[in-house]
Coordinates of N, CA and C in Angstrom, one line a residue:
X1 N -35.0 -2.3 -10.6 CA -33.5 -2.3 -10.3 C -32.9 -3.6 -10.8
X2 N -31.8 -3.5 -11.5 CA -31.0 -4.4 -12.0 C -30.2 -5.3 -10.9
X3 N -30.6 -6.3 -10.3 CA -30.1 -7.0 -9.2 C -28.6 -7.4 -9.5
X4 N -28.5 -7.9 -10.8 CA -27.0 -8.3 -11.3 C -26.0 -7.1 -11.2
X5 N -26.5 -6.0 -11.7 CA -25.6 -4.7 -11.5 C -25.4 -4.5 -10.1
X6 N -26.2 -4.5 -9.1 CA -26.1 -4.3 -7.8 C -24.9 -5.3 -7.2
X7 N -25.2 -6.4 -7.6 CA -24.3 -7.5 -7.1 C -22.8 -7.3 -7.6
X8 N -22.8 -6.9 -8.7 CA -21.4 -6.5 -9.3 C -20.8 -5.4 -8.7
X9 N -21.5 -4.4 -8.4 CA -21.1 -3.2 -7.5 C -20.6 -3.6 -6.2
X10 N -21.3 -4.5 -5.6 CA -20.9 -4.9 -4.2 C -19.7 -5.7 -4.4
X11 N -19.6 -6.5 -5.3 CA -18.2 -7.3 -5.4 C -17.1 -6.3 -5.7
X12 N -17.3 -5.3 -6.6 CA -16.2 -4.3 -6.9 C -15.9 -3.5 -5.6
X13 N -16.9 -3.2 -4.7 CA -16.7 -2.5 -3.6 C -15.7 -3.4 -2.5
X14 N -16.0 -4.8 -2.6 CA -15.3 -5.6 -1.9 C -13.8 -5.6 -2.4
X15 N -13.6 -5.7 -3.6 CA -12.5 -5.7 -4.2 C -11.5 -4.3 -3.8
X16 N -12.2 -3.2 -3.9 CA -11.6 -1.9 -3.4 C -11.3 -2.0 -1.9
X17 N -12.2 -2.5 -1.1 CA -11.9 -2.7 0.3 C -10.7 -3.5 0.6
X18 N -10.5 -4.6 -0.2 CA -9.3 -5.5 0.0 C -8.0 -4.8 -0.5
X19 N -8.0 -3.9 -1.5 CA -7.0 -3.1 -1.9 C -6.6 -2.2 -0.7
X20 N -7.4 -1.6 -0.1 CA -7.1 -0.7 1.0 C -6.6 -1.6 2.2
X21 N -7.2 -2.7 2.5 CA -6.7 -3.6 3.5 C -5.2 -4.1 3.2
X22 N -5.0 -4.4 1.8 CA -3.7 -4.9 1.5 C -2.6 -3.9 1.6
X23 N -3.0 -2.6 1.7 CA -2.0 -1.5 1.9 C -1.2 -1.5 3.3
X24 N -2.0 -2.1 4.3 CA -1.5 -2.2 5.6 C -0.7 -3.4 5.9
X25 N 0.2 -3.7 5.1 CA 1.0 -4.8 5.3 C 1.7 -5.1 6.6
X26 N 2.1 -4.0 7.3 CA 2.9 -4.1 8.6 C 1.9 -4.4 9.7
X27 N 0.7 -4.2 9.4 CA -0.4 -4.4 10.4 C -1.0 -5.9 10.2
X28 N -1.2 -6.2 9.0 CA -1.7 -7.6 8.7 C -0.7 -8.7 9.0
X29 N 0.6 -8.5 8.6 CA 1.5 -9.7 8.6 C 1.5 -10.2 7.1
X30 N 2.6 -10.9 6.8 CA 2.6 -11.5 5.6 C 1.6 -12.5 5.0
X31 N 1.3 -13.4 6.0 CA 0.3 -14.5 5.5 C -1.0 -13.9 5.2
X32 N -1.6 -13.0 6.1 CA -2.9 -12.5 5.8 C -2.9 -11.5 4.5
X33 N -1.8 -10.8 4.4 CA -1.5 -9.9 3.3 C -1.6 -10.6 1.9
X34 N -1.0 -11.8 1.9 CA -1.0 -12.6 0.7 C -2.5 -13.2 0.5
X35 N -3.2 -13.6 1.5 CA -4.6 -14.1 1.4 C -5.5 -12.9 0.9
X36 N -5.3 -11.8 1.5 CA -6.1 -10.5 1.0 C -5.7 -10.3 -0.5
X37 N -4.5 -10.3 -0.9 CA -4.2 -9.9 -2.2 C -4.7 -11.0 -3.1
X38 N -4.7 -12.3 -2.8 CA -5.2 -13.4 -3.6 C -6.7 -13.2 -3.9
X39 N -7.3 -13.0 -2.7 CA -8.7 -12.7 -3.0 C -9.2 -11.5 -3.7
X40 N -8.4 -10.4 -3.6 CA -8.6 -9.3 -4.4 C -8.4 -9.5 -6.0
X41 N -7.3 -10.3 -6.3 CA -7.0 -10.5 -7.8 C -8.1 -11.6 -8.3
X42 N -8.7 -12.4 -7.4 CA -9.8 -13.2 -8.0 C -11.1 -12.4 -8.2
X43 N -11.3 -11.4 -7.3 CA -12.5 -10.5 -7.7 C -12.3 -9.7 -8.8
X44 N -10.9 -9.2 -9.1 CA -10.6 -8.5 -10.3 C -10.8 -9.3 -11.5
X45 N -10.4 -10.6 -11.5 CA -10.6 -11.5 -12.6 C -12.1 -11.5 -13.0
X46 N -13.0 -11.7 -11.8 CA -14.4 -11.7 -11.9 C -14.9 -10.4 -12.7
X47 N -14.4 -9.3 -12.1 CA -14.8 -8.1 -12.7 C -14.6 -8.0 -14.1
X48 N -13.4 -8.5 -14.6 CA -13.1 -8.3 -16.0 C -13.9 -9.4 -16.8
X49 N -14.3 -10.5 -16.4 CA -15.2 -11.5 -16.9 C -16.7 -10.7 -17.1
X50 N -17.1 -10.2 -16.0 CA -18.4 -9.4 -16.1 C -18.4 -8.3 -17.3
X51 N -17.1 -7.7 -17.4 CA -17.1 -6.5 -18.3 C -16.3 -6.8 -19.6
X52 N -16.2 -8.1 -19.9 CA -15.6 -8.4 -21.2 C -15.9 -7.8 -22.4
X53 N -17.3 -7.4 -22.5 CA -17.9 -6.8 -23.7 C -17.3 -5.4 -23.8
X54 N -16.9 -4.7 -22.8 CA -16.3 -3.4 -22.8 C -15.1 -3.5 -23.8
X55 N -14.2 -4.4 -23.5 CA -12.9 -4.6 -24.4 C -13.4 -4.8 -25.9
X56 N -14.5 -5.5 -26.0 CA -14.9 -5.7 -27.5 C -15.5 -4.5 -28.1
X57 N -15.8 -3.5 -27.3 CA -16.4 -2.2 -28.0 C -15.2 -1.2 -28.1
X58 N -14.1 -1.5 -27.7 CA -13.0 -0.6 -27.8 C -12.8 0.1 -29.1
X59 N -12.8 -0.8 -30.2 CA -12.6 -0.4 -31.5 C -13.7 0.6 -32.0
X60 N -14.8 0.5 -31.7 CA -16.0 1.3 -32.0 C -16.2 2.4 -31.0
X61 N -15.4 2.5 -29.9 CA -15.6 3.4 -29.0 C -15.5 4.9 -29.5
X62 N -16.2 5.9 -28.9 CA -16.1 7.3 -29.5 C -14.7 7.9 -29.2
X63 N -14.4 8.9 -29.8 CA -13.1 9.6 -29.7 C -13.3 10.9 -29.0
X64 N -14.3 11.1 -28.4 CA -14.4 12.4 -27.6 C -13.5 12.3 -26.4
X65 N -13.0 13.4 -25.7 CA -12.2 13.5 -24.6 C -12.5 12.6 -23.5
X66 N -13.9 12.4 -23.1 CA -14.2 11.7 -21.9 C -13.9 10.2 -22.3
X67 N -14.2 9.8 -23.5 CA -14.2 8.3 -23.8 C -12.6 8.0 -23.9
X68 N -11.8 8.9 -24.5 CA -10.3 8.5 -24.6 C -9.8 8.5 -23.1
X69 N -10.1 9.5 -22.3 CA -9.6 9.4 -21.0 C -9.9 8.2 -20.2
X70 N -11.2 7.8 -20.3 CA -11.8 6.7 -19.7 C -11.0 5.4 -20.1
X71 N -10.7 5.3 -21.5 CA -9.9 4.2 -22.0 C -8.5 4.2 -21.4
X72 N -7.8 5.4 -21.3 CA -6.5 5.4 -20.8 C -6.4 5.1 -19.3
X73 N -7.5 5.6 -18.6 CA -7.5 5.3 -17.2 C -7.7 3.7 -17.0
X74 N -8.5 3.2 -17.8 CA -8.7 1.7 -17.6 C -7.5 0.8 -18.0
X75 N -6.9 1.3 -19.1 CA -5.7 0.6 -19.5 C -4.5 0.9 -18.4
X76 N -4.5 1.9 -17.9 CA -3.5 2.2 -16.9 C -3.7 1.3 -15.6
X77 N -5.0 1.2 -15.3 CA -5.4 0.5 -14.2 C -5.0 -1.1 -14.5
X78 N -5.4 -1.5 -15.7 CA -5.0 -2.9 -16.1 C -3.4 -3.1 -15.9
X79 N -2.7 -2.1 -16.4 CA -1.3 -2.3 -16.4 C -0.6 -2.3 -14.9
X80 N -1.2 -1.5 -14.1 CA -0.6 -1.4 -12.7 C -1.0 -2.6 -11.9
X81 N -2.2 -3.2 -12.3 CA -2.6 -4.4 -11.6 C -1.8 -5.6 -12.0
X82 N -1.5 -5.6 -13.3 CA -0.6 -6.7 -13.8 C 0.8 -6.6 -13.1
X83 N 1.4 -5.3 -13.0 CA 2.6 -5.2 -12.3 C 2.5 -5.6 -10.9
X84 N 1.4 -5.1 -10.3 CA 1.1 -5.7 -8.9 C 1.1 -7.3 -8.7
X85 N 0.5 -7.9 -9.7 CA 0.5 -9.3 -9.6 C 1.7 -10.0 -9.9
X86 N 2.5 -9.4 -10.9 CA 3.7 -10.0 -11.2 C 4.7 -9.9 -10.1
X87 N 4.8 -8.7 -9.5 CA 5.7 -8.5 -8.3 C 5.2 -9.3 -7.1
X88 N 4.0 -9.5 -6.9 CA 3.4 -10.3 -5.7 C 3.9 -11.7 -5.8
X89 N 3.9 -12.2 -7.1 CA 4.3 -13.6 -7.2 C 5.9 -13.6 -7.0
X90 N 6.6 -12.7 -7.5 CA 8.1 -12.8 -7.2 C 8.5 -12.6 -5.8
X91 N 7.7 -11.8 -5.0 CA 8.2 -11.7 -3.5 C 7.2 -12.6 -2.6
X92 N 6.3 -13.4 -3.1 CA 5.5 -14.2 -2.2 C 6.5 -15.1 -1.4
X93 N 6.3 -15.2 -0.1 CA 6.9 -16.1 0.7 C 6.2 -17.4 0.6
X94 N 5.0 -17.6 0.4 CA 4.2 -18.8 0.2 C 4.7 -19.6 -1.0
X95 N 5.0 -18.7 -2.1 CA 5.5 -19.5 -3.3 C 6.9 -19.8 -3.4
X96 N 7.7 -19.0 -2.4 CA 9.2 -19.0 -2.6 C 9.8 -20.4 -2.7
X97 N 9.2 -21.5 -2.0 CA 9.8 -22.9 -2.1 C 9.7 -23.4 -3.5
X98 N 8.8 -23.0 -4.4 CA 8.7 -23.5 -5.6 C 9.1 -22.6 -6.8
X99 N 9.4 -21.4 -6.6 CA 9.7 -20.4 -7.7 C 11.2 -20.6 -7.9
X100 N 11.6 -20.7 -9.3 CA 13.0 -20.6 -9.5 C 13.6 -19.3 -9.4
X101 N 12.8 -18.2 -9.5 CA 13.3 -17.0 -9.5 C 12.7 -16.1 -8.5
X102 N 13.4 -15.5 -7.6 CA 12.8 -14.6 -6.4 C 13.1 -13.2 -6.6
X103 N 12.2 -12.4 -6.4 CA 12.3 -11.0 -6.4 C 13.1 -10.5 -5.1
X104 N 13.8 -9.4 -5.2 CA 14.6 -8.8 -4.1 C 13.9 -7.6 -3.7
X105 N 14.8 -6.7 -3.2 CA 14.3 -5.4 -2.7 C 13.8 -4.6 -3.7
X106 N 14.2 -4.5 -4.9 CA 13.7 -3.7 -6.0 C 12.2 -4.1 -6.4
X107 N 12.1 -5.4 -6.4 CA 10.6 -6.0 -6.7 C 9.7 -5.5 -5.5
X108 N 10.2 -5.6 -4.3 CA 9.3 -5.1 -3.2 C 8.9 -3.7 -3.4
X109 N 10.0 -2.8 -3.7 CA 9.7 -1.4 -4.0 C 8.7 -1.1 -5.2
X110 N 8.8 -1.9 -6.2 CA 7.9 -1.8 -7.4 C 6.5 -2.2 -6.9
X111 N 6.5 -3.2 -6.1 CA 5.2 -3.7 -5.7 C 4.5 -2.6 -4.8
X112 N 5.2 -2.0 -3.9 CA 4.6 -0.9 -3.1 C 4.3 0.3 -4.0
X113 N 5.0 0.6 -5.0 CA 4.8 1.8 -5.9 C 3.5 1.4 -6.6
X114 N 3.4 0.1 -7.2 CA 2.2 -0.2 -7.9 C 0.9 -0.1 -6.9
X115 N 1.0 -0.6 -5.8 CA -0.2 -0.6 -4.9 C -0.7 0.8 -4.6
X116 N 0.2 1.8 -4.4 CA -0.3 3.1 -4.3 C -0.8 3.8 -5.4
X117 N -0.3 3.5 -6.5 CA -0.8 3.9 -7.8 C -2.1 3.4 -8.1
X118 N -2.3 2.0 -7.7 CA -3.5 1.4 -8.0 C -4.7 2.1 -7.2
X119 N -4.3 2.6 -5.9 CA -5.3 3.3 -5.1 C -5.7 4.6 -5.8
X120 N -4.8 5.3 -6.4 CA -5.1 6.5 -7.1 C -6.1 6.3 -8.4
X121 N -5.4 5.3 -9.2 CA -6.1 5.1 -10.4 C -7.6 4.5 -10.3
X122 N -7.6 3.6 -9.2 CA -9.0 2.9 -9.0 C -10.0 4.2 -8.6
X123 N -9.4 5.2 -7.8 CA -10.2 6.3 -7.5 C -10.6 7.2 -8.7
X124 N -9.7 7.3 -9.6 CA -10.0 8.0 -10.9 C -11.1 7.2 -11.6
X125 N -10.9 6.0 -11.5 CA -11.9 5.0 -12.3 C -13.3 5.2 -11.6
X126 N -13.4 5.3 -10.3 CA -14.6 5.5 -9.7 C -15.2 6.9 -9.9
X127 N -14.2 7.9 -10.0 CA -14.8 9.3 -10.3 C -15.5 9.4 -11.6
X128 N -14.9 8.7 -12.6 CA -15.6 8.8 -13.9 C -17.0 8.1 -13.9
X129 N -17.2 7.1 -13.0 CA -18.5 6.4 -12.9 C -19.3 6.8 -11.7
X130 N -19.0 8.0 -11.0 CA -19.6 8.4 -10.0 C -21.1 8.7 -10.1
X131 N -21.5 9.4 -11.4 CA -22.9 9.6 -11.6 C -23.8 8.3 -11.6
X132 N -23.1 7.2 -12.2 CA -23.8 5.8 -12.3 C -24.0 5.4 -10.9
X133 N -22.9 5.5 -10.0 CA -23.0 4.9 -8.7 C -24.0 5.6 -7.9
X134 N -24.1 7.0 -8.1 CA -25.1 7.7 -7.2 C -26.5 7.4 -7.9
X135 N -26.5 7.2 -9.1 CA -27.9 6.9 -9.7 C -28.5 5.5 -9.1
X136 N -27.6 4.6 -8.9 CA -27.9 3.3 -8.3 C -28.3 3.5 -6.8
X137 N -27.4 4.3 -6.1 CA -27.8 4.6 -4.7 C -29.1 5.2 -4.5
X138 N -29.4 6.2 -5.4 CA -30.7 6.9 -5.3 C -31.9 5.8 -5.4
X139 N -31.6 5.0 -6.5 CA -32.5 4.0 -6.7 C -32.8 3.0 -5.6
X140 N -31.7 2.5 -4.9 CA -31.8 1.7 -3.8 C -32.4 2.3 -2.7
X141 N -32.1 3.6 -2.4 CA -32.7 4.3 -1.2 C -34.1 4.8 -1.5
X142 N -34.6 4.7 -2.8 CA -36.0 5.0 -3.2 C -36.1 6.7 -3.2
X143 N -35.1 7.3 -3.4 CA -35.1 8.8 -3.8 C -35.6 9.1 -5.2
X144 N -36.7 9.7 -5.2 CA -37.2 10.0 -6.6 C -37.2 11.5 -7.0
X145 N -37.3 12.4 -6.0 CA -37.3 13.8 -6.1 C -36.0 14.4 -6.0
X146 N -35.8 15.3 -6.9 CA -34.5 16.2 -6.8 C -34.6 17.3 -5.5
X147 N -33.6 17.5 -4.8 CA -33.5 18.3 -3.8 C -32.4 19.2 -3.6
X148 N -32.6 20.5 -3.7 CA -31.6 21.4 -3.8 C -30.8 21.5 -2.5
X149 N -31.4 21.2 -1.4 CA -30.6 21.1 -0.1 C -29.7 19.9 0.1
X150 N -30.2 18.8 -0.6 CA -29.4 17.6 -0.5 C -28.2 17.8 -1.4
X151 N -28.4 18.4 -2.6 CA -27.3 18.7 -3.5 C -26.3 19.6 -2.8
X152 N -26.7 20.6 -2.2 CA -25.7 21.5 -1.4 C -25.0 20.9 -0.3
X153 N -25.7 20.0 0.4 CA -25.1 19.2 1.5 C -24.1 18.3 1.0
X154 N -24.4 17.5 -0.1 CA -23.4 16.6 -0.9 C -22.2 17.4 -1.3
X155 N -22.4 18.6 -1.8 CA -21.2 19.4 -2.4 C -20.4 19.9 -1.2
X156 N -20.9 20.4 -0.3 CA -20.2 20.8 0.9 C -19.4 19.6 1.5
X157 N -20.0 18.3 1.6 CA -19.3 17.2 2.0 C -18.2 16.9 1.1
X158 N -18.3 16.8 -0.1 CA -17.3 16.6 -1.1 C -16.2 17.6 -1.0
X159 N -16.5 18.9 -0.7 CA -15.4 19.9 -0.4 C -14.5 19.5 0.7
X160 N -15.4 19.1 1.8 CA -14.5 18.7 3.1 C -13.7 17.6 2.9
X161 N -14.2 16.6 2.1 CA -13.6 15.4 1.6 C -12.1 15.7 0.9
X162 N -12.3 16.6 0.0 CA -11.1 17.1 -0.7 C -10.0 17.7 0.1
X163 N -10.4 18.4 1.0 CA -9.5 19.1 2.0 C -8.9 18.0 3.0
X164 N -9.7 17.2 3.4 CA -9.3 16.1 4.3 C -8.3 15.2 3.5
X165 N -8.5 14.9 2.2 CA -7.8 14.0 1.5 C -6.5 14.6 1.2
X166 N -6.4 15.9 0.9 CA -5.1 16.6 0.7 C -4.2 16.5 2.0
X167 N -4.9 16.6 3.2 CA -4.0 16.6 4.4 C -3.7 15.2 4.6
X168 N -4.6 14.1 4.3 CA -4.3 12.7 4.5 C -3.1 12.3 3.7
X169 N -3.0 12.8 2.4 CA -2.0 12.5 1.5 C -0.6 13.0 2.0
X170 N -0.6 14.0 2.8 CA 0.5 14.6 3.5 C 0.9 13.7 4.7
X171 N -0.1 13.4 5.5 CA 0.2 12.5 6.5 C 0.6 11.1 6.2
X172 N 0.2 10.5 5.0 CA 0.8 9.3 4.7 C 2.1 9.3 3.9
X173 N 2.5 10.5 3.6 CA 3.7 10.7 2.8 C 3.4 10.1 1.3
X174 N 2.3 10.4 0.9 CA 1.9 9.8 -0.5 C 2.8 10.1 -1.6
X175 N 3.3 11.3 -1.4 CA 4.3 11.7 -2.7 C 5.5 10.9 -2.8
X176 N 6.0 10.4 -1.6 CA 7.2 9.5 -1.6 C 6.7 8.2 -2.1
X177 N 5.6 7.7 -1.7 CA 5.1 6.4 -2.1 C 4.9 6.3 -3.8
X178 N 4.3 7.5 -4.3 CA 4.0 7.4 -5.7 C 5.2 7.8 -6.6
X179 N 6.4 8.3 -5.9 CA 7.5 8.4 -6.8 C 8.7 7.6 -6.4
X180 N 8.4 6.4 -5.6 CA 9.3 5.4 -5.3 C 10.6 6.0 -4.5
X181 N 10.4 7.0 -3.8 CA 11.5 7.5 -3.0 C 11.9 6.6 -1.8
X182 N 13.0 6.5 -1.4 CA 13.4 5.8 -0.2 C 13.1 6.5 1.0
X183 N 12.3 5.9 1.9 CA 11.9 6.4 3.2 C 11.7 5.4 4.3
X184 N 12.0 5.6 5.4 CA 11.8 4.8 6.5 C 10.6 5.4 7.5
X185 N 9.9 6.4 6.8 CA 8.6 7.0 7.5 C 7.4 6.2 7.3
X186 N 7.2 5.0 7.9 CA 6.0 4.1 7.6 C 5.0 4.5 8.8
X187 N 3.7 4.2 8.4 CA 2.6 4.5 9.5 C 2.9 3.6 10.7
X188 N 2.7 4.1 11.9 CA 2.7 3.4 13.1 C 1.5 2.8 13.4
X189 N 1.3 1.5 13.1 CA 0.1 0.9 13.2 C -0.1 0.5 14.8
X190 N 0.8 0.4 15.5 CA 0.8 0.2 17.0 C 0.1 1.4 17.6
X191 N 0.3 2.6 17.0 CA -0.5 3.9 17.7 C -1.9 3.9 17.1
X192 N -2.1 3.7 15.9 CA -3.5 3.7 15.3 C -3.6 3.0 14.0
X193 N -4.4 1.9 13.9 CA -4.5 1.3 12.6 C -5.8 2.0 11.8
X194 N -6.7 2.3 12.7 CA -7.8 2.9 12.0 C -7.6 4.3 11.3
X195 N -6.6 5.0 11.9 CA -6.2 6.3 11.3 C -5.6 6.1 9.8
X196 N -4.9 5.0 9.7 CA -4.4 4.8 8.4 C -5.5 4.5 7.3
X197 N -6.5 3.8 7.8 CA -7.7 3.5 6.8 C -8.5 4.7 6.5
X198 N -8.6 5.5 7.6 CA -9.4 6.8 7.4 C -8.6 7.7 6.4
X199 N -7.2 7.8 6.6 CA -6.5 8.6 5.6 C -6.6 8.1 4.2
X200 N -6.4 6.8 4.1 CA -6.6 6.2 2.7 C -7.9 6.5 2.1
X201 N -8.9 6.2 2.9 CA -10.3 6.5 2.2 C -10.5 7.9 1.9
X202 N -10.0 8.9 2.7 CA -10.0 10.3 2.5 C -9.3 10.6 1.2
X203 N -8.1 10.1 1.0 CA -7.4 10.4 -0.3 C -8.1 9.9 -1.4
X204 N -8.7 8.6 -1.3 CA -9.6 8.1 -2.4 C -10.9 9.0 -2.7
X205 N -11.4 9.3 -1.5 CA -12.6 10.2 -1.8 C -12.2 11.5 -2.4
X206 N -11.0 12.0 -2.1 CA -10.7 13.3 -2.7 C -10.6 13.2 -4.2
X207 N -9.7 12.2 -4.5 CA -9.6 12.0 -6.1 C -11.0 11.8 -6.7
X208 N -11.7 11.0 -6.2 CA -13.2 10.7 -6.7 C -13.9 12.0 -7.0
X209 N -13.9 12.8 -5.8 CA -14.7 14.1 -6.0 C -14.0 15.1 -7.0
X210 N -12.7 15.0 -6.9 CA -12.0 16.0 -8.0 C -12.3 15.5 -9.3
X211 N -12.2 14.3 -9.7 CA -12.4 13.7 -11.0 C -13.9 14.0 -11.3
X212 N -14.9 13.6 -10.5 CA -16.2 13.8 -10.8 C -16.6 15.2 -11.1
X213 N -16.1 16.3 -10.3 CA -16.5 17.7 -10.5 C -15.8 18.2 -11.7
X214 N -14.5 17.8 -11.8 CA -13.7 18.3 -13.1 C -14.4 17.8 -14.4
X215 N -14.9 16.5 -14.3 CA -15.7 16.1 -15.5 C -17.0 16.8 -15.7
X216 N -17.7 17.3 -14.6 CA -19.0 18.1 -14.8 C -18.5 19.5 -15.4
X217 N -17.3 20.1 -14.9 CA -17.1 21.3 -15.4 C -16.7 21.3 -16.8
X218 N -16.0 20.1 -17.2 CA -15.7 20.0 -18.7 C -16.8 19.5 -19.6
X219 N -18.0 19.2 -18.9 CA -19.2 18.8 -19.7 C -19.1 17.4 -19.9
X220 N -18.3 16.6 -19.2 CA -18.5 15.1 -19.4 C -19.5 14.5 -18.6
X221 N -20.8 14.8 -18.9 CA -21.9 14.3 -18.2 C -22.4 13.1 -18.8
X222 N -22.9 12.1 -18.0 CA -23.6 11.0 -18.6 C -24.7 10.6 -17.7
X223 N -25.7 10.1 -18.3 CA -27.0 9.7 -17.6 C -26.5 8.6 -16.6
X224 N -27.4 8.6 -15.5 CA -27.0 7.6 -14.4 C -28.0 6.6 -14.1
X225 N -28.8 6.3 -15.1 CA -29.9 5.2 -14.8 C -29.4 4.0 -14.7
X226 N -29.9 3.1 -13.9 CA -29.5 1.7 -13.7 C -29.4 1.0 -15.1
X227 N -30.2 1.2 -16.0 CA -30.2 0.4 -17.2 C -29.0 0.8 -18.0
X228 N -28.8 2.2 -18.0 CA -27.5 2.6 -18.8 C -26.4 2.2 -18.1
X229 N -26.3 2.1 -16.8 CA -25.2 1.8 -16.0 C -24.9 0.3 -16.3
X230 N -25.8 -0.5 -16.4 CA -25.4 -1.8 -16.8 C -24.8 -2.1 -18.1
X231 N -25.0 -1.2 -19.0 CA -24.2 -1.3 -20.2 C -22.8 -0.7 -20.3
X232 N -22.6 0.2 -19.3 CA -21.4 1.0 -19.3 C -20.6 0.8 -18.1
X233 N -20.7 -0.1 -17.4 CA -20.0 -0.4 -16.1 C -18.5 -0.8 -16.2
X234 N -18.0 -1.0 -17.5 CA -16.8 -1.3 -17.6 C -15.6 -0.6 -17.2

C-alpha cells in the first residue's frame, strides 16, 4: 500500500470536510468561518503541490471523452476556488482594516454562489475518481475477493443516497443557491445543525454516485489499483 497516497487522500478528505463546515456560516460565526476557510485553502494549495505533475501532463493528455470531461471539471473547480478565494479576501472582516478595497453585498452573493458550486464540482471530481477511492478502501480493509452480495448492497445504498440527495437538495433550496437567486430562506441552525450537514453530505453523495454510474454506463472505466491511483490522483 502506498502510504503517501493514503496520507494525501486523508488530507483531501479533511479539505472536503472543511468545505462542508464552511457552508454553515450562520452556525460557526464569522471568526471560525474565516479560520476554517483559511485552513481549507492551505490544504488545497498542498493538494495542488502534490498533483503538480498532472498540470504538466495536460498537453499530452488523451482526447477521449472521459479525459476531456475530467480536464473540464478540474479547470472548473480551479476557477470556482479562485473566485471563492478572491471574494473571501474582499469580504473578510479580519482583513478589512488593512484592505484598501472592500467587497459589498454582491461580493457576498458571489462568495455564497461559488461555495455551493464548489460543493457540486468537488462531488463530480470525486465521482470521477470513485473507482480509485474504492480500490484504496478495499486495500485498506483487506478485501481481496469479489462478492456479488456486497456489490448489490453497495448499489442499493447508492440508489438510496441518490434519492435522499435529491430530497436534501430541495430541503436546502439548492436551486436558489446555485442560481444566485435572492432568498431569505436560510437553514435554521438553532433547530438542527446536524441536519444541515446530513443534507449536504447526501447531496454530495448523490452527485458522486450519479457521476460514477454514468461513467460506468458510458464505458469510462479505469483500473483502481493503488499504484495506478498514485499516478492519476490529480
